[in-house]
Amino acid sequence: AHNGQEIAWPQWIKDDYGADLDDIELISALFRAIPGALQKARARASTSRQVFHGLTSFHAASGRYSEAAEVAEAGGKRWNDPEAWLGAAEWHLKGNDRDRAIRAAEQAVVVGGTAWLGERRARKILIESRSAQGQWDKALIEATRLFEIEPNNDSSKWAFITCQYMTADYQGAWESLRSFRQLSPRTADNARMSIQLHSRFAASMDFLDEAKRYAEQWSENEQLRATI
């Protein structure tokens, strides 16, 4: 249906799944830009999760991220659905509305609870949005929670170290880096931070060999070269 294909259903499927097929055909009509389909989908999305998902996908595929987020938020409120709130946060982020992305992600966490598998994605949105706004103290809170959820994930480790560093807790960032043995930089920014922490706290200059390797790996990064 999301490809806008018109499907000829066998009669027995129509007999057994009539209401579901109506929703699928409405979504197909939406993607085929059939006149009146959008208005029908908006009305039907309040009672059909299938059409709800189809409508958010339609807006997102058309680059209307704000409208996709609005539909997702309405679904989150209607069904108390953390995945809908998470979808709203993701669409708001794509639309560069970080304030609303934060609010939607926070609501997703509240509704989902501690057992919700989507908490990781919600925390990552919160870290990305908070850090982009320079709210590093709040980003650190989210990074701490994310690290508690997935302590063996290197991206989570670097998020935690980065937030410590950006809140001027250089000693804490250094201790975290040392405790995460054999933690390799994943980005040029990670490498630059590692070099700066080593230059501040390391007892020897052995890290210079690693710094040279980082410079070769990210040879196009001027900030990294300047750090070395």
Coordinates of C-alpha atoms in Angstrom, one line a residue:
A1 CA 0.0 0.0 0.0
H2 CA 2.8 2.4 0.8
N3 CA 4.1 1.9 -2.8
G4 CA 0.8 3.2 -4.1
Q5 CA -0.1 -0.1 -5.7
E6 CA -3.7 -1.0 -6.5
I7 CA -4.3 -4.6 -5.5
A8 CA -7.0 -7.0 -6.9
W9 CA -8.1 -9.0 -3.8
P10 CA -9.6 -12.4 -4.1
Q11 CA -13.2 -12.6 -2.9
W12 CA -12.5 -14.8 0.1
I13 CA -10.0 -12.2 1.5
K14 CA -12.6 -9.5 1.0
D15 CA -15.1 -11.5 2.9
D16 CA -12.8 -12.3 5.8
Y17 CA -10.8 -9.1 6.1
G18 CA -13.1 -6.4 4.7
A19 CA -12.3 -3.6 7.2
D20 CA -8.6 -4.2 7.0
L21 CA -8.6 -4.1 3.2
D22 CA -10.5 -0.9 3.3
D23 CA -7.7 0.6 5.3
I24 CA -5.0 -0.8 3.0
E25 CA -6.8 0.5 0.0
L26 CA -7.1 3.9 1.6
I27 CA -3.4 4.0 2.2
S28 CA -2.7 3.0 -1.4
A29 CA -5.0 5.7 -2.6
L30 CA -3.2 8.2 -0.4
F31 CA 0.2 7.4 -1.9
R32 CA -1.4 7.5 -5.4
A33 CA -2.6 11.0 -4.7
I34 CA -6.3 10.1 -5.3
P35 CA -8.5 13.1 -4.7
G36 CA -10.1 13.0 -1.2
A37 CA -7.8 10.3 0.1
L38 CA -5.9 12.6 2.4
Q39 CA -9.0 13.9 4.0
K40 CA -10.3 10.4 4.5
A41 CA -7.0 9.2 5.9
R42 CA -6.9 12.1 8.4
A43 CA -10.4 11.1 9.7
R44 CA -9.7 7.4 9.7
A45 CA -6.3 7.7 11.5
S46 CA -8.1 8.5 14.7
T47 CA -9.5 5.0 14.9
S48 CA -7.2 2.8 12.7
R49 CA -3.6 2.3 13.7
Q50 CA -2.9 1.0 10.2
V51 CA -4.1 4.2 8.6
F52 CA -2.3 6.2 11.3
H53 CA 1.0 4.6 10.4
G54 CA 0.2 5.0 6.7
L55 CA -0.5 8.7 7.2
T56 CA 2.7 9.4 9.1
S57 CA 4.7 7.5 6.4
F58 CA 3.0 9.5 3.7
H59 CA 3.9 12.9 5.2
A60 CA 7.4 11.8 6.0
A61 CA 7.9 10.4 2.4
S62 CA 6.8 13.8 1.1
G63 CA 9.3 15.6 3.3
R64 CA 6.6 17.0 5.6
Y65 CA 8.3 16.0 8.8
S66 CA 6.3 18.5 10.9
E67 CA 3.0 17.1 9.8
A68 CA 4.3 13.5 10.3
A69 CA 5.3 14.5 13.8
E70 CA 1.9 16.1 14.5
V71 CA 0.1 12.9 13.4
A72 CA 2.4 10.8 15.5
E73 CA 1.9 12.9 18.6
A74 CA -1.9 12.7 18.2
G75 CA -1.5 8.9 18.1
G76 CA 0.7 8.9 21.1
K77 CA -1.9 10.8 23.1
R78 CA -4.8 8.8 21.8
W79 CA -3.3 5.3 22.5
N80 CA -0.8 6.2 25.2
D81 CA 1.7 4.7 22.8
P82 CA 5.5 5.2 23.4
E83 CA 6.4 4.2 19.9
A84 CA 4.1 6.9 18.5
W85 CA 5.8 9.4 20.7
L86 CA 9.2 8.2 19.7
G87 CA 8.2 8.5 16.1
A88 CA 7.1 12.1 16.7
A89 CA 10.5 12.8 18.3
E90 CA 12.3 11.4 15.3
W91 CA 10.2 13.4 12.8
H92 CA 10.7 16.6 14.8
L93 CA 14.4 16.0 14.9
K94 CA 14.4 15.5 11.1
G95 CA 12.6 18.7 10.8
N96 CA 15.2 20.5 13.0
D97 CA 12.6 21.2 15.8
R98 CA 14.8 20.1 18.7
D99 CA 12.6 21.6 21.4
R100 CA 9.6 19.5 20.3
A101 CA 11.8 16.5 19.7
I102 CA 12.9 16.7 23.3
R103 CA 9.4 17.0 24.6
A104 CA 8.2 14.1 22.5
A105 CA 11.2 11.9 23.5
E106 CA 10.7 12.7 27.1
Q107 CA 7.0 11.7 26.8
A108 CA 8.0 8.5 25.1
V109 CA 10.2 7.6 28.1
V110 CA 7.5 8.4 30.6
V111 CA 4.8 6.4 28.7
G112 CA 7.2 3.5 27.9
G113 CA 8.6 2.9 31.3
T114 CA 11.8 1.2 32.2
A115 CA 11.0 -2.1 30.4
W116 CA 10.3 -0.4 27.1
L117 CA 12.8 -1.5 24.4
G118 CA 12.6 1.9 22.7
E119 CA 14.2 3.8 25.6
R120 CA 17.6 3.5 24.0
R121 CA 16.5 5.4 20.9
A122 CA 14.6 8.0 22.9
R123 CA 17.7 8.6 25.1
K124 CA 19.9 9.0 22.0
I125 CA 17.5 11.6 20.6
L126 CA 17.6 13.5 23.9
I127 CA 21.4 13.4 24.0
E128 CA 21.7 14.6 20.4
S129 CA 19.1 17.4 20.9
R130 CA 20.3 18.5 24.3
S131 CA 24.0 18.6 23.1
A132 CA 23.1 20.5 19.9
Q133 CA 21.5 23.2 22.1
G134 CA 24.5 23.3 24.4
Q135 CA 22.6 21.8 27.3
W136 CA 25.4 19.6 28.3
D137 CA 24.4 19.1 31.9
K138 CA 21.1 17.7 30.8
A139 CA 22.7 15.7 28.0
L140 CA 25.0 14.1 30.6
I141 CA 21.9 13.0 32.6
E142 CA 20.6 11.2 29.5
A143 CA 24.1 9.8 28.6
T144 CA 24.4 8.4 32.1
R145 CA 21.1 6.6 31.7
L146 CA 21.9 5.4 28.3
F147 CA 25.2 3.9 29.6
E148 CA 23.3 2.2 32.4
I149 CA 21.1 0.6 29.8
E150 CA 23.8 -0.6 27.4
P151 CA 27.2 -0.5 29.3
N152 CA 29.0 -2.5 26.7
N153 CA 28.1 -0.3 23.8
D154 CA 31.0 1.8 22.5
S155 CA 28.8 4.6 21.2
S156 CA 27.2 4.9 24.7
K157 CA 30.6 5.0 26.3
W158 CA 31.7 7.8 24.0
A159 CA 28.5 9.7 24.6
F160 CA 29.1 9.5 28.3
I161 CA 32.7 10.6 28.0
T162 CA 31.8 13.5 25.7
C163 CA 29.2 14.8 28.0
Q164 CA 31.6 14.6 30.9
Y165 CA 34.2 16.5 28.9
M166 CA 31.8 19.2 27.7
T167 CA 30.6 19.8 31.3
A168 CA 34.3 20.5 32.1
D169 CA 34.6 17.3 34.2
Y170 CA 37.9 16.5 32.6
Q171 CA 39.1 14.3 35.4
G172 CA 35.9 12.3 35.2
A173 CA 36.2 12.0 31.5
W174 CA 39.8 10.8 31.8
E175 CA 38.9 8.2 34.4
S176 CA 36.0 6.9 32.3
L177 CA 38.3 6.7 29.2
R178 CA 40.9 4.7 31.2
S179 CA 38.2 2.4 32.7
F180 CA 36.9 1.6 29.2
R181 CA 39.9 -0.4 28.2
Q182 CA 40.7 -0.6 24.5
L183 CA 38.0 1.9 23.6
S184 CA 38.9 3.2 20.2
P185 CA 37.7 6.5 18.8
R186 CA 34.7 6.2 16.4
T187 CA 34.9 9.7 15.1
A188 CA 37.5 12.4 14.6
D189 CA 35.9 14.3 17.6
N190 CA 36.4 11.2 19.7
A191 CA 40.0 11.0 18.7
R192 CA 40.6 14.7 19.4
M193 CA 39.1 14.4 22.9
S194 CA 41.2 11.3 23.6
I195 CA 44.4 13.2 22.6
Q196 CA 43.4 16.2 24.7
L197 CA 42.7 14.0 27.8
H198 CA 46.0 12.1 27.3
S199 CA 48.0 15.3 27.0
R200 CA 46.4 16.6 30.2
F201 CA 46.6 13.5 32.4
A202 CA 48.8 10.8 30.9
A203 CA 52.0 10.1 32.8
S204 CA 54.0 9.3 29.6
M205 CA 54.1 10.4 26.0
D206 CA 53.3 6.9 24.7
F207 CA 50.0 8.1 23.4
L208 CA 51.7 10.1 20.6
D209 CA 51.9 7.0 18.4
E210 CA 48.2 6.6 18.7
A211 CA 47.7 10.3 17.9
K212 CA 49.7 9.8 14.7
R213 CA 47.5 6.9 13.7
Y214 CA 44.4 9.0 14.4
A215 CA 45.8 11.8 12.2
E216 CA 46.3 9.4 9.4
Q217 CA 42.8 7.9 9.8
W218 CA 41.1 11.3 9.8
S219 CA 43.6 13.1 7.6
E220 CA 41.0 15.6 6.3
N221 CA 40.1 16.8 9.8
E222 CA 41.8 20.1 10.4
Q223 CA 40.8 20.4 14.1
L224 CA 42.3 17.0 14.8
R225 CA 45.6 17.9 13.1
A226 CA 45.7 21.2 15.0
T227 CA 45.3 19.3 18.3
I228 CA 48.2 17.1 17.5

